[in-house]
Structure formats: C-alpha cells, structure tokens
Short mmCIF file of C-alpha atoms in Angstrom, two decimals:
data_model
loop_
_atom_site.label_atom_id
_atom_site.label_comp_id
_atom_site.label_asym_id
_atom_site.label_seq_id
_atom_site.Cartn_x
_atom_site.Cartn_y
_atom_site.Cartn_z
CA MET A 1 -27.36 38.62 -45.05
CA LYS A 2 -27.56 42.43 -44.35
CA ILE A 3 -24.43 44.94 -45.05
CA LEU A 4 -24.05 48.83 -44.04
CA ILE A 5 -22.08 51.33 -46.07
CA VAL A 6 -21.36 54.14 -44.13
CA ASP A 7 -20.61 57.58 -46.47
CA ASP A 8 -21.05 61.44 -46.05
CA GLU A 9 -20.54 61.51 -50.12
CA GLN A 10 -23.42 60.43 -51.29
CA ARG A 11 -23.39 59.58 -55.13
CA ILE A 12 -20.49 57.07 -53.07
CA ILE A 13 -23.21 54.79 -51.29
CA GLU A 14 -25.91 55.39 -54.60
CA GLY A 15 -22.86 54.48 -57.34
CA LEU A 16 -22.28 51.06 -54.72
CA ARG A 17 -26.26 50.81 -54.06
CA GLU A 18 -26.56 50.65 -57.67
CA PHE A 19 -22.93 49.13 -59.32
CA LEU A 20 -23.28 45.97 -56.94
CA PRO A 21 -25.30 42.88 -57.82
CA TRP A 22 -26.14 43.01 -53.84
CA GLU A 23 -28.30 40.07 -54.55
CA GLN A 24 -25.86 37.82 -56.07
CA LEU A 25 -23.12 38.68 -53.64
CA GLY A 26 -25.60 37.21 -51.28
CA ILE A 27 -26.87 40.16 -49.33
CA GLU A 28 -30.54 40.42 -49.10
CA GLU A 29 -30.70 44.19 -47.07
CA LEU A 30 -29.05 47.23 -48.55
CA LEU A 31 -28.20 49.75 -44.93
CA THR A 32 -26.48 53.50 -44.72
CA ALA A 33 -26.13 55.95 -42.93
CA ASP A 34 -24.06 59.57 -43.93
CA SER A 35 -22.00 60.50 -40.81
CA GLY A 36 -20.39 58.28 -37.52
CA GLU A 37 -22.15 58.82 -35.27
CA SER A 38 -25.85 57.84 -37.60
CA GLY A 39 -23.64 55.06 -39.03
CA TYR A 40 -23.37 54.10 -34.91
CA GLN A 41 -26.91 53.73 -34.77
CA VAL A 42 -27.80 52.11 -37.74
CA PHE A 43 -25.43 49.02 -36.29
CA VAL A 44 -26.47 49.78 -33.00
CA ASP A 45 -30.57 48.97 -34.00
CA HIS A 46 -29.99 46.12 -37.13
CA VAL A 47 -26.84 43.94 -36.52
CA PRO A 48 -25.15 44.39 -40.11
CA ASP A 49 -22.90 41.13 -41.10
CA ILE A 50 -20.51 43.30 -42.98
CA ILE A 51 -19.61 47.07 -43.08
CA ILE A 52 -18.07 48.96 -45.27
CA THR A 53 -17.71 53.04 -44.07
CA ASP A 54 -15.25 56.11 -44.77
CA ILE A 55 -12.82 56.77 -42.38
CA MET A 56 -13.19 60.24 -43.68
CA MET A 57 -15.97 62.08 -42.74
CA SER A 58 -17.94 65.08 -40.26
CA GLY A 59 -18.30 64.91 -37.27
CA ILE A 60 -17.02 61.36 -35.48
CA SER A 61 -14.54 59.74 -38.47
CA GLY A 62 -15.24 55.89 -39.60
CA LEU A 63 -12.38 54.95 -37.59
CA ASP A 64 -12.97 56.65 -34.02
CA MET A 65 -16.91 54.69 -35.18
CA ILE A 66 -14.65 51.45 -35.62
CA ARG A 67 -13.07 51.55 -32.40
CA GLN A 68 -17.22 52.41 -30.95
CA ILE A 69 -18.61 48.60 -32.91
CA ARG A 70 -15.07 46.80 -31.92
CA LYS A 71 -16.63 48.18 -27.97
CA ARG A 72 -20.15 45.22 -29.46
CA ASP A 73 -18.24 43.39 -31.64
CA GLU A 74 -15.68 42.48 -31.97
CA SER A 75 -15.28 39.97 -35.19
CA LEU A 76 -18.04 41.82 -37.34
CA PRO A 77 -16.04 42.17 -41.38
CA ILE A 78 -15.37 45.54 -41.63
CA LEU A 79 -14.40 47.39 -45.34
CA VAL A 80 -12.44 50.54 -44.88
CA LEU A 81 -12.90 53.43 -47.98
CA SER A 82 -9.80 55.76 -48.13
CA ALA A 83 -8.96 58.55 -50.01
CA TYR A 84 -6.02 58.99 -48.24
CA ASP A 85 -2.58 55.95 -48.75
CA LEU A 86 -1.62 57.29 -45.23
CA PHE A 87 0.19 54.63 -43.07
CA SER A 88 -0.88 55.97 -40.00
CA TYR A 89 -4.36 55.15 -40.65
CA ALA A 90 -3.97 51.23 -42.50
CA LYS A 91 -1.29 50.76 -39.34
CA GLU A 92 -4.88 51.79 -37.10
CA ALA A 93 -8.05 49.60 -39.23
CA VAL A 94 -5.13 47.44 -39.32
CA ASP A 95 -5.33 47.74 -34.72
CA LEU A 96 -8.97 48.48 -35.16
CA GLY A 97 -9.88 44.61 -36.89
CA VAL A 98 -10.30 45.65 -40.02
CA THR A 99 -10.68 43.02 -42.62
CA ARG A 100 -9.82 45.08 -46.00
CA TYR A 101 -8.67 48.18 -46.66
CA ILE A 102 -10.12 49.91 -50.02
CA LEU A 103 -8.17 53.64 -51.21
CA LYS A 104 -10.53 55.71 -54.04
CA PRO A 105 -11.06 56.16 -56.46
CA ILE A 106 -13.32 52.47 -56.30
CA VAL A 107 -13.19 50.23 -58.89
CA TYR A 108 -16.71 48.85 -58.14
CA ALA A 109 -15.14 44.87 -59.67
CA ASP A 110 -12.72 45.13 -56.73
CA ILE A 111 -15.60 46.18 -54.09
CA GLU A 112 -17.77 42.92 -55.74
CA ALA A 113 -14.19 40.21 -56.25
CA MET A 114 -14.46 41.64 -52.08
CA VAL A 115 -16.63 42.12 -51.14
CA GLY A 116 -17.72 38.66 -51.80
CA GLU A 117 -14.20 37.13 -50.57
CA VAL A 118 -15.68 38.36 -47.27
CA VAL A 119 -19.71 36.73 -47.22
CA LYS A 120 -18.08 33.44 -48.43
CA GLU A 121 -15.66 33.63 -45.35
CA LEU A 122 -18.51 35.12 -43.66
CA LYS A 123 -20.82 31.92 -44.67
CA ALA A 124 -17.32 29.13 -43.86
CA LYS A 125 -17.57 30.49 -40.61
CA LYS A 126 -21.18 30.00 -40.95
CA MET A 127 -21.71 27.06 -41.38
CA LEU A 128 -18.96 25.33 -38.90
CA GLN A 129 -20.30 26.94 -36.30
CA GLU A 130 -23.57 25.48 -37.63
CA PHE A 131 -20.74 22.17 -37.22
CA GLU A 132 -19.57 22.70 -33.97
CA LEU A 133 -23.43 22.57 -32.29
CA ARG A 134 -24.50 20.48 -33.46
CA SER A 135 -21.55 18.12 -32.93
CA ARG A 136 -21.85 19.28 -29.23
CA GLN A 137 -25.20 18.26 -28.79
CA GLN A 138 -24.74 14.96 -30.48
CA ILE A 139 -22.14 14.25 -28.37
CA ARG A 140 -24.29 16.03 -24.98
CA THR A 141 -27.26 13.55 -26.58
CA ASN A 142 -25.66 10.75 -26.89
CA MET A 143 -22.32 11.39 -24.34
CA GLU A 144 -24.72 8.52 -21.93
CA ALA A 145 -23.80 6.20 -24.26
CA LEU A 146 -20.88 6.75 -25.29
CA LYS A 147 -19.33 6.47 -20.64
CA GLU A 148 -21.48 2.95 -21.43
CA LYS A 149 -18.86 2.28 -24.57
CA PHE A 150 -15.82 3.27 -22.56
CA LEU A 151 -16.55 1.65 -18.83
CA TYR A 152 -17.16 -1.35 -20.69
CA ASP A 153 -13.96 -1.81 -22.80
CA VAL A 154 -12.65 -1.08 -19.52
CA LEU A 155 -13.79 -4.53 -18.30
CA THR A 156 -12.59 -6.26 -21.85
CA LEU A 157 -10.61 -4.02 -24.13
CA PRO A 158 -6.59 -4.21 -22.98
CA MET A 159 -5.75 -0.12 -21.92
CA ARG A 160 -3.01 1.78 -20.16
CA PHE A 161 -4.29 3.05 -16.80
CA ASP A 162 -2.12 6.36 -16.50
CA ASP A 163 -3.00 10.45 -17.09
CA TYR A 164 -5.01 9.84 -19.54
CA PHE A 165 -7.28 7.16 -18.87
CA VAL A 166 -8.05 9.98 -15.32
CA LYS A 167 -8.66 12.89 -17.99
CA ASP A 168 -10.97 10.33 -19.72
CA LEU A 169 -13.23 10.50 -16.55
CA ASP A 170 -13.78 13.86 -16.64
CA TYR A 171 -14.49 13.47 -20.23
CA TYR A 172 -17.23 11.21 -19.80
CA GLY A 173 -18.29 12.62 -16.55
CA VAL A 174 -17.42 10.20 -13.77
CA PRO A 175 -15.89 11.42 -10.68
CA PRO A 176 -12.80 10.45 -9.59
CA GLY A 177 -14.24 8.35 -7.14
CA PHE A 178 -13.64 5.39 -10.27
CA LEU A 179 -10.44 4.96 -8.95
CA GLU A 180 -11.19 4.11 -5.11
CA GLY A 181 -11.83 0.24 -5.38
CA GLY A 182 -15.57 -1.47 -7.37
CA ILE A 183 -17.58 -4.27 -7.47
CA VAL A 184 -19.32 -5.72 -10.57
CA MET A 185 -22.11 -7.38 -10.97
CA THR A 186 -23.73 -9.78 -13.90
CA LEU A 187 -26.92 -9.34 -13.98
CA GLN A 188 -27.97 -12.58 -16.68
CA ALA A 189 -32.04 -12.23 -18.44
CA PHE A 190 -33.40 -15.38 -19.45
CA ARG A 191 -36.60 -15.41 -21.59
CA SER A 192 -40.22 -16.28 -20.11
CA ASN A 193 -42.70 -18.37 -21.65
CA ASN A 194 -45.39 -16.99 -20.37
CA GLY A 195 -46.80 -16.90 -24.55
CA LYS A 196 -45.41 -12.62 -24.15
CA ILE A 197 -41.95 -13.10 -25.68
CA THR A 198 -43.01 -14.81 -29.22
CA CYS A 199 -39.82 -12.98 -31.19
CA GLU A 200 -36.35 -11.05 -31.27
CA LYS A 201 -38.73 -7.23 -31.46
CA HIS A 202 -41.07 -7.96 -27.30
CA TRP A 203 -37.87 -9.04 -26.12
CA LYS A 204 -36.10 -6.00 -26.52
CA ILE A 205 -38.74 -4.73 -25.21
CA TYR A 206 -38.13 -6.65 -22.30
CA ARG A 207 -34.34 -5.63 -21.85
CA PHE A 208 -35.63 -2.37 -22.24
CA ALA A 209 -38.02 -2.97 -19.86
CA VAL A 210 -35.27 -4.83 -18.00
CA LYS A 211 -32.72 -1.10 -18.40
CA ASN A 212 -35.17 0.89 -17.52
CA ILE A 213 -35.20 -1.37 -13.97
CA VAL A 214 -31.70 -1.07 -13.17
CA HIS A 215 -32.03 2.41 -13.84
CA GLU A 216 -33.94 3.38 -11.60
CA VAL A 217 -33.30 0.50 -8.78
CA LEU A 218 -29.40 2.20 -8.98
CA SER A 219 -30.62 6.13 -8.66
CA GLY A 220 -30.23 5.66 -5.11
CA TRP A 221 -27.41 2.81 -5.07
CA GLN A 222 -24.45 6.19 -6.12
CA PRO A 223 -21.99 4.82 -6.75
CA SER A 224 -22.63 3.11 -9.43
CA TYR A 225 -23.28 2.28 -13.50
CA HIS A 226 -24.88 0.54 -15.52
CA LEU A 227 -23.49 -0.87 -18.53
CA PRO A 228 -25.84 -1.77 -22.44
CA PHE A 229 -26.82 -6.20 -22.14
CA HIS A 230 -24.03 -8.14 -24.23
CA ASP A 231 -25.79 -11.61 -24.60
CA ASP A 232 -28.93 -11.44 -22.72
CA ARG A 233 -26.15 -9.86 -19.77
CA MET A 234 -26.24 -6.74 -18.30
CA THR A 235 -22.87 -5.29 -15.96
CA VAL A 236 -23.34 -3.36 -13.26
CA ILE A 237 -19.86 -1.54 -11.66
CA PHE A 238 -20.31 -0.90 -7.74
CA VAL A 239 -17.68 1.86 -7.13
CA GLY A 240 -16.07 2.37 -3.34
CA PRO A 241 -13.49 2.53 -0.79
CA ASP A 242 -15.09 -0.26 1.58
CA ALA A 243 -15.34 -3.32 -0.04
CA GLY A 244 -17.10 -5.00 2.68
CA GLN A 245 -20.19 -1.89 2.90
CA LEU A 246 -19.77 -2.05 -1.40
CA LEU A 247 -20.40 -5.72 -1.06
CA GLU A 248 -22.94 -5.23 1.60
CA ALA A 249 -24.26 -2.27 -0.72
CA ALA A 250 -24.23 -4.40 -4.06
CA ARG A 251 -26.25 -7.28 -2.93
CA SER A 252 -29.26 -4.94 -1.17
CA ALA A 253 -29.82 -2.93 -4.74
CA THR A 254 -29.89 -6.50 -6.61
CA SER A 255 -31.93 -7.52 -4.62
CA GLU A 256 -33.95 -5.06 -5.33
CA ILE A 257 -34.20 -4.96 -8.95
CA ILE A 258 -34.41 -8.87 -9.26
CA HIS A 259 -37.56 -8.79 -6.87
CA GLN A 260 -39.24 -5.40 -9.69
CA ILE A 261 -37.69 -6.92 -12.90
CA TYR A 262 -39.89 -10.65 -11.83
CA ALA A 263 -43.20 -8.25 -9.90
CA TYR A 264 -42.71 -6.24 -13.10
CA LEU A 265 -42.43 -8.18 -16.65
CA GLU A 266 -42.68 -11.93 -15.07
CA ILE A 267 -38.89 -12.61 -16.61
CA GLU A 268 -36.54 -14.77 -14.47
CA VAL A 269 -32.65 -13.86 -14.00
CA ASN A 270 -29.69 -14.63 -12.02
CA ALA A 271 -27.06 -12.35 -10.98
CA ALA A 272 -23.94 -12.65 -10.25
CA ILE A 273 -21.25 -10.69 -7.73
CA GLY A 274 -17.35 -11.33 -8.55
CA ARG A 275 -14.80 -10.09 -5.70
CA TRP A 276 -13.37 -6.33 -4.72
CA TYR A 277 -10.48 -4.61 -5.96
CA PRO A 278 -8.57 -1.32 -5.70
CA HIS A 279 -8.64 0.06 -8.85
CA PRO A 280 -10.19 0.32 -12.26
CA SER A 281 -7.28 -1.76 -13.86
CA GLU A 282 -8.01 -5.07 -12.29
CA TYR A 283 -12.17 -4.58 -12.11
CA SER A 284 -11.63 -6.45 -15.12
CA ARG A 285 -11.24 -9.16 -12.54
CA SER A 286 -14.20 -8.56 -11.24
CA PHE A 287 -16.63 -8.98 -14.66
CA LYS A 288 -14.99 -12.16 -15.21
CA GLU A 289 -15.81 -13.57 -11.71
CA SER A 290 -19.36 -12.58 -11.93
CA ILE A 291 -19.28 -14.43 -15.59
CA GLU A 292 -18.07 -17.62 -14.54
CA VAL A 293 -20.56 -17.92 -11.52
CA LEU A 294 -23.03 -17.48 -13.92
CA LYS A 295 -22.36 -20.53 -15.82
CA PHE A 296 -22.99 -22.45 -12.34
CA SER A 297 -26.26 -20.25 -10.84
CA GLU A 298 -27.53 -21.49 -14.27
CA PHE A 299 -27.89 -25.06 -13.19
CA GLU A 300 -29.16 -24.01 -9.70
CA GLY A 301 -32.63 -22.08 -9.97
CA TYR A 302 -33.71 -18.90 -11.18
CA LYS A 303 -33.63 -15.67 -9.09
CA ARG A 304 -30.23 -16.25 -7.22
CA ILE A 305 -27.84 -14.14 -6.27
CA ASP A 306 -24.34 -16.25 -6.30
CA PHE A 307 -20.74 -14.52 -5.64
CA ILE A 308 -17.10 -15.87 -6.53
CA GLU A 309 -16.53 -17.01 -2.89
CA ASP A 310 -19.51 -19.58 -2.67
CA ILE A 311 -18.37 -21.34 -6.26
CA GLN A 312 -15.34 -21.45 -4.77
CA GLU A 313 -16.49 -23.29 -0.79
CA THR A 314 -18.75 -25.70 -3.16
CA ALA A 315 -18.49 -29.12 -3.54
CA TYR A 316 -17.50 -28.74 -7.87
CA SER A 317 -15.08 -25.61 -7.60
CA GLY A 318 -12.46 -27.91 -8.37
CA VAL A 319 -13.45 -28.33 -12.02
CA THR A 320 -14.10 -24.70 -13.74
CA GLU A 321 -12.00 -26.09 -16.24
CA TYR A 322 -14.59 -28.03 -17.27
CA PRO A 323 -16.58 -26.94 -20.16
CA LEU A 324 -20.32 -25.82 -18.96
CA LYS A 325 -21.22 -24.77 -22.71
CA ASP A 326 -21.47 -28.63 -22.90
CA MET A 327 -24.17 -29.11 -20.41
CA GLN A 328 -26.11 -26.15 -22.55
CA VAL A 329 -25.48 -28.01 -25.17
CA LEU A 330 -26.93 -31.46 -23.80
CA ILE A 331 -29.72 -29.66 -22.21
CA GLU A 332 -31.24 -27.67 -25.28
CA ALA A 333 -31.15 -31.34 -27.38
CA VAL A 334 -32.97 -32.34 -24.65
CA SER A 335 -34.85 -29.74 -24.89
CA ARG A 336 -35.33 -30.32 -29.13
CA LYS A 337 -36.24 -33.76 -28.76
CA GLU A 338 -32.81 -34.24 -30.68
CA TRP A 339 -31.52 -37.34 -28.94
CA LYS A 340 -28.27 -38.56 -31.14
CA GLU A 341 -27.06 -34.59 -30.41
CA ALA A 342 -28.07 -35.67 -26.50
CA LYS A 343 -26.63 -38.61 -26.27
CA GLY A 344 -23.41 -37.95 -28.10
CA VAL A 345 -22.59 -35.23 -25.59
CA TRP A 346 -24.42 -36.74 -22.67
CA GLU A 347 -20.66 -39.77 -24.16
CA ASP A 348 -18.94 -36.62 -23.50
CA ILE A 349 -19.08 -35.55 -20.07
CA ALA A 350 -18.67 -39.03 -19.41
CA SER A 351 -16.04 -39.19 -20.53
CA PHE A 352 -14.63 -36.11 -19.20
CA ILE A 353 -15.52 -37.48 -15.58
CA THR A 354 -14.72 -40.89 -16.08
CA ALA A 355 -11.51 -39.72 -16.59
CA ARG A 356 -10.36 -37.31 -13.93
CA GLU A 357 -11.93 -39.73 -11.83
CA GLU A 358 -10.43 -38.41 -8.66
CA ALA A 359 -10.23 -34.18 -9.66
CA VAL A 360 -14.43 -34.47 -9.69
CA SER A 361 -16.54 -34.71 -7.11
CA PHE A 362 -19.71 -36.67 -6.71
CA ASP A 363 -21.78 -33.26 -5.56
CA PHE A 364 -20.67 -31.99 -9.58
CA VAL A 365 -21.48 -34.64 -11.24
CA ARG A 366 -24.83 -34.96 -9.35
CA MET A 367 -25.87 -31.86 -10.08
CA LEU A 368 -25.10 -32.17 -12.76
CA CYS A 369 -27.45 -36.15 -13.24
CA ALA A 370 -30.63 -33.48 -11.87
CA SER A 371 -29.96 -30.64 -14.24
CA LEU A 372 -30.30 -33.15 -16.89
CA ILE A 373 -33.22 -35.42 -15.21
CA SER A 374 -35.61 -32.17 -15.24
CA ALA A 375 -34.72 -30.93 -19.18
CA LEU A 376 -36.16 -34.59 -19.67
CA ILE A 377 -38.70 -34.80 -17.05
CA VAL A 378 -39.35 -31.42 -19.19
CA SER A 379 -39.81 -32.23 -22.18
CA GLY A 380 -41.34 -35.36 -21.76
CA GLY A 381 -44.83 -34.41 -20.34
CA ARG A 382 -45.86 -37.45 -19.02
CA ARG A 383 -44.63 -35.88 -14.64
CA GLU A 384 -46.16 -37.98 -12.87
CA LYS A 385 -44.11 -41.12 -14.13
CA ASP A 386 -41.09 -39.29 -14.83
CA PHE A 387 -40.95 -37.56 -11.46
CA SER A 388 -39.69 -40.75 -9.96
CA ALA A 389 -37.54 -41.11 -12.76
CA LEU A 390 -35.56 -37.81 -10.01
CA LEU A 391 -36.16 -39.91 -7.66
CA GLU A 392 -34.92 -43.09 -8.27
CA ALA A 393 -31.33 -40.49 -9.32
CA GLN A 394 -31.25 -40.58 -5.68
CA ASN A 395 -30.85 -44.06 -4.61
CA TYR A 396 -27.58 -44.33 -6.02
CA GLN A 397 -23.64 -43.52 -4.72
CA THR A 398 -21.73 -43.73 -7.12
CA LYS A 399 -20.34 -41.21 -10.55
CA ARG A 400 -20.20 -44.55 -12.00
CA GLU A 401 -23.82 -45.77 -11.89
CA LEU A 402 -25.90 -42.47 -12.66
CA ILE A 403 -24.11 -42.44 -15.21
CA ALA A 404 -25.31 -44.90 -16.04
CA TYR A 405 -29.43 -44.47 -14.80
CA VAL A 406 -29.25 -41.61 -17.29
CA ARG A 407 -27.62 -43.08 -20.37
CA ARG A 408 -30.15 -45.43 -19.45
CA LEU A 409 -33.01 -43.56 -19.56
CA MET A 410 -31.79 -40.77 -23.23
CA GLU A 411 -31.77 -44.47 -24.62
CA GLN A 412 -35.44 -45.04 -23.82
CA ARG A 413 -36.33 -41.56 -24.12
CA ALA A 414 -34.81 -41.31 -27.63
CA GLU A 415 -36.95 -45.12 -28.54
CA SER A 416 -39.80 -43.96 -27.26
CA GLY A 417 -40.09 -40.49 -28.15
CA PRO A 418 -40.34 -38.81 -32.93
CA ALA A 419 -36.68 -39.58 -34.38
CA LYS A 420 -35.82 -36.29 -34.74
CA LYS A 421 -34.71 -35.38 -39.46
CA ASN A 422 -30.23 -34.22 -39.56
CA GLN A 423 -29.41 -31.63 -37.78
CA SER A 424 -26.95 -31.39 -40.45
CA SER A 425 -30.05 -28.73 -42.76
CA TYR A 426 -29.09 -26.18 -39.46
CA VAL A 427 -24.88 -26.55 -40.49
CA SER A 428 -26.48 -26.82 -44.54
CA TYR A 429 -28.00 -22.89 -43.70
CA ILE A 430 -25.34 -21.57 -42.52
CA GLN A 431 -22.25 -22.41 -44.92
CA LYS A 432 -25.22 -21.62 -48.42
CA TYR A 433 -24.96 -18.03 -45.81
CA VAL A 434 -21.48 -17.99 -45.75
CA ASP A 435 -21.67 -18.89 -50.01
CA GLU A 436 -24.15 -16.18 -49.98
CA HIS A 437 -23.64 -13.18 -48.48
CA TYR A 438 -19.45 -13.45 -47.54
CA HIS A 439 -18.73 -9.61 -48.43
CA GLU A 440 -21.44 -8.20 -46.04
CA GLU A 441 -20.98 -8.68 -42.13
CA ILE A 442 -21.64 -11.98 -40.38
CA SER A 443 -22.80 -12.59 -36.63
CA PHE A 444 -23.24 -16.19 -36.00
CA SER A 445 -25.62 -14.78 -33.28
CA GLN A 446 -28.16 -13.87 -35.13
CA LEU A 447 -27.95 -16.99 -37.61
CA ALA A 448 -28.74 -18.85 -34.38
CA LYS A 449 -31.14 -16.56 -33.37
CA ASP A 450 -32.63 -16.96 -36.89
CA MET A 451 -32.58 -20.96 -36.72
CA HIS A 452 -34.48 -20.23 -33.27
CA LEU A 453 -30.90 -22.04 -31.76
CA SER A 454 -28.42 -21.00 -28.92
CA ARG A 455 -25.25 -19.98 -30.05
CA PRO A 456 -23.68 -22.46 -27.56
CA TYR A 457 -25.67 -25.44 -29.24
CA LEU A 458 -25.41 -24.25 -32.80
CA SER A 459 -21.61 -24.13 -32.68
CA TYR A 460 -21.51 -28.10 -31.56
CA LEU A 461 -23.14 -29.13 -34.37
CA PHE A 462 -21.73 -27.08 -36.91
CA ASN A 463 -17.55 -28.36 -35.31
CA ARG A 464 -19.36 -31.64 -35.00
CA ASP A 465 -20.62 -31.27 -38.68
CA THR A 466 -17.79 -29.34 -40.04
CA GLY A 467 -14.72 -30.27 -38.03
CA GLU A 468 -13.94 -27.00 -36.42
CA THR A 469 -15.21 -23.46 -35.41
CA PHE A 470 -17.37 -21.24 -37.26
CA ALA A 471 -14.78 -18.38 -37.15
CA ASN A 472 -12.52 -20.45 -38.27
CA TYR A 473 -14.49 -21.62 -42.06
CA LEU A 474 -15.05 -17.86 -42.00
CA ILE A 475 -11.91 -16.71 -42.15
CA GLN A 476 -11.13 -19.13 -44.40
CA TYR A 477 -13.95 -19.32 -47.02
CA ARG A 478 -13.18 -15.43 -47.45
CA VAL A 479 -9.60 -15.76 -47.80
CA ASN A 480 -10.19 -18.78 -50.76
CA ILE A 481 -12.51 -16.30 -51.90
CA ALA A 482 -10.22 -13.07 -52.05
CA LYS A 483 -7.08 -15.69 -52.86
CA LYS A 484 -10.27 -16.17 -56.79
CA ILE A 485 -9.97 -12.90 -56.75
CA MET A 486 -6.45 -11.29 -56.90
CA GLN A 487 -6.18 -14.32 -60.27
CA SER A 488 -8.87 -12.47 -61.86
CA SER A 489 -8.01 -9.69 -60.66
CA GLN A 490 -4.27 -9.15 -60.36
CA TYR A 491 -4.51 -5.04 -60.09
CA LEU A 492 -6.15 -4.56 -57.44
CA MET A 493 -5.43 -2.41 -54.28
CA VAL A 494 -5.36 -4.30 -51.52
CA ARG A 495 -7.72 -2.71 -49.86
CA GLU A 496 -10.65 -3.19 -52.02
CA VAL A 497 -9.81 -6.63 -52.20
CA ALA A 498 -10.50 -6.79 -48.36
CA SER A 499 -14.18 -5.25 -49.12
CA MET A 500 -14.95 -7.19 -51.19
CA VAL A 501 -14.60 -10.36 -49.12
CA GLY A 502 -16.33 -8.87 -45.83
CA TYR A 503 -13.22 -7.13 -44.05
CA SER A 504 -13.26 -3.32 -43.80
CA ASP A 505 -10.01 -3.19 -41.78
CA PRO A 506 -7.55 -3.63 -44.41
CA ALA A 507 -4.53 -4.34 -41.66
CA TYR A 508 -6.54 -7.03 -40.56
CA PHE A 509 -6.96 -8.19 -43.24
CA SER A 510 -3.82 -8.58 -44.37
CA ARG A 511 -2.62 -10.10 -40.94
CA ILE A 512 -5.88 -12.55 -41.55
CA PHE A 513 -4.57 -13.10 -44.53
CA LYS A 514 -0.36 -13.47 -44.53
CA ASN A 515 -1.47 -16.44 -41.06
CA ILE A 516 -3.25 -18.82 -43.50
CA THR A 517 -1.60 -18.60 -46.61
CA GLY A 518 2.07 -17.65 -44.94
CA MET A 519 2.36 -14.30 -46.85
CA SER A 520 0.77 -11.30 -47.44
CA PRO A 521 -1.84 -10.07 -49.90
CA SER A 522 0.55 -8.29 -51.63
CA GLU A 523 3.34 -10.34 -52.04
CA TYR A 524 0.91 -12.79 -52.67
CA GLN A 525 -0.09 -10.49 -55.74
CA MET A 526 3.91 -10.66 -56.94
CA ARG A 527 3.86 -14.09 -57.20
CA LEU A 528 0.90 -13.73 -59.52
CA ASN A 529 2.42 -11.40 -61.27
#
C-alpha cells in the first residue's frame, strides 16, 4: 500500500517519515511532494492509496489539488493537515470528500491512529470488492446450473407465477417467449449390456456424453431448455406459441437426439412427449404426462418416441391406475432368477387383472404376458425352445388362459433352475446400514445401486419383508433414536437432536416428530422433566 505526503514544510514531511511506524501500519511505499502542483503530479504518476496534505501551500493550495484529484478519483482517502481552525476550510474539505481533518500542531499518535483506521477501512473495502468479484464470477460460472435447477423446479414444485416469476426468468437469462406456451419431452436412458458400462463411474460418463449430444442437437432447435439427469431421465422444455409447429419441432429434434445417442454411444433410449400448454404454470402437467408415457413405452421396445395422445388411444389406456412398477419388479426378479419373488409378484398382478375383469382389456393382458415371456427368454438361455413358448402364447384367446399359461411357465422355470438364496439378506443389509448411518443423509436409490438392484425391486423386497416403506421405516427409526437421546440428555436443543439423527432442518424434524408421537420435541422434553 502506498501513501503520499504533500507539505511545503520539509520538517513536517521528515517528522512524519521518521516518527510513524509505516511498515506496521501496512504502508510499503512512502511518497512525498512539497507543493500542490508536484503533489498532483505524483498522484497521477504513482496512484497512491492514501494522501496526507497541508491546505496552505505556495502555488495551488491543498484544497485546489484535492479538487483536481477528485476529477479522477472520487473515493481516494485524503487526510488534511491544517493550522487554521476555520469553518470555511473544514466545510470545503467535507464537500470534497476529505476522510479526516487534522489540526496542527501535529500529534503523531493521533495521525498514526487515523492512518491505521483508514488502512483498515481500505483493506475491508478491498476484501468486500474481492468477495463481490468472486461471487459474480461464481454466479456467472454456475448460472447455467442455477437456470437448470430453476426450470426443473418450475416442472416439479409448487410455484407462484406472478411478476416475481417474470423477474426470475430475466435473472436466469430466460427470454419472455418462455411464457408463450411449451411442451415437455423426457428422455429415458437404459444401461447397455455391451460390456462398456461396468460401474457407476462409467455410467456417469455416458450420461454426461448424452447431455452433450442433447445440447449439441438442441442448439439448432431454439428456444428449448434441457435439464439435468434425474433417475436416468433427462427432460427438455420446448417453448413456442404454436402447438402444432412446436410438436413437430419436438418430434424432429427428439428423433435426431435418439439417432445420435445410439450412433455414438450404443445405448438405448426412449422418449415421451406431453401435451402443449399455453403457460408455464401448466408445464408441470406436460412433464407428468411424459413420465407417464415412459412407463408404458418401457414394455414396447427401445428408440421409441411416444406421445400422451397415442397412449390414451391404446386398448390399455383405461388402466392408468395399474401399478406398472409391479411389472418392473417382476421382470427384474425373473432376470435375477429369483423365482419365489417372481411368482409372488405375478400372483399380485393376476389378482389385479381378475378383480377388474371388464376394465382390463385382453390386449393389455397380452402385452403384459408377452413382456414377461420375453424376460423368461432372456433369463433362460435355451432360446430356440423358449421362442416356441412365446409363439404358443398367441394361441390363447382369453385373459384367464394367458394368466394360467404364464403361471405354468414360471413354475417350470423355477423347478428347473437353481434356487436362489433368501432375498431377506438385502433387507437385513438396509436395516444394518440404517442402524450405523441414521445420523447421515441416506439415499435409498444409492443403496439399491450399491446392491446392483433397481430401486422398485428393492422397494418391493423391503415392503414385503417389513410391511412398510423404507421412508416410513427410516423416519420411525430416527424418531425412536431421538426419543432415546432426549431421555438421556434432557437439556439438548431441538436443533442439536435433529442434527444427531440426520435432519439438517430442525423445523422439518419437529413436524416429523409430532406426526409420529403426537407432540413436538419441546413438549416431549417438558414431559420428561
């Protein structure tokens, strides 16, 4: 840091030079000048951080010099030394933005204190400027991610679509055209069995490559916005006021995306497109429709583009209440040759179909049975014989016959295949993990990945063995631990207890605790006391 002392009395300059601990004050360079003219020139040539100047000097005065300096730097700290206790001088110094006004004779301790204060102020100002600069740079760097998060929230969270929403669009750099109508497309990526994806790290790299392909293709299809992956699904919002034109644009762009993903990465994808809606407040409906369509397209093959209108025209559109996750669980159980689980799920599905004899179409049942037989083919290995089983299924003309036929096939496979170990070990692993990690953030999806199971299948096993969902199990476990903690340490604050059982938000913990126990944590502690 540099300081400039301007005074036409050499003894003043030498005294300040000698008696003030400049290095301790953070001053690295001391500049001097003996007149207003030379002082201004030194300011121009060396750009000091602080100036100390006399008022009355030969030539231009200190105030005149300050007036010139202020034309170039309005905020430079300037300390004025003056032997004149005149209001007019002080007023003019204040008008020129002088930082301190010091009367002669000089008291070195006072000047040292004042310079020290100014140095601290400058350092604080510099730190603030650096913080603001880093913040702006960080915001610029992360703006795309922040925009993606904001748009994903538009599709998935309750939101007020008022003037503040319009301001948010402007802040994230989303043009006003976003308000004119839009369609949501969701892309589902499936892990390939080509041997290239052998671990989660490889799959993350592939998903990153998928995102790059989507970004590249959509650069020619604006305006559109692609969002991050969630559960191996990637969502795109196409916006525009004309529903027909936008639907065709979405179809063409999606077709190109699917083609390039398979051409470059050799992984399978399906895409689903919801309806066009005229305002962002309804885009969430298009998003939900695209997710619903993907549930059906999974059973139809890959590289598909399906629309909500197409699904609603099919013979099985009337059974949207049907738990398709059960079919996913069943197919995974078959692929893993876990026949006890497979037969149990199939009986649940058969009961569902039988109970809704008139509501469930024959075409729908045939589609489910074909999907299951295909899974049996893949798991069996004796493909020639299994293909005959698939062809034989075409001979049955009633739902009950098809269900009975699939049941026989599964029983035959169970009898001929090796018995798998009890799958309760999966549930035991989860319970042990919760017991050891309840105070940390726990992801059920990650647990499923760690055990090389799909989330729906693990959820089925857990619910079957415990009679409750994992979410309810974890909540109940944490609440029980919290009660034990409060019983043994009655003077802990609620936020401390919440943190100890894995909740970072004490308000949320309090709501959960009250839902389970009928009282808040504070009320529970009062009862203990």
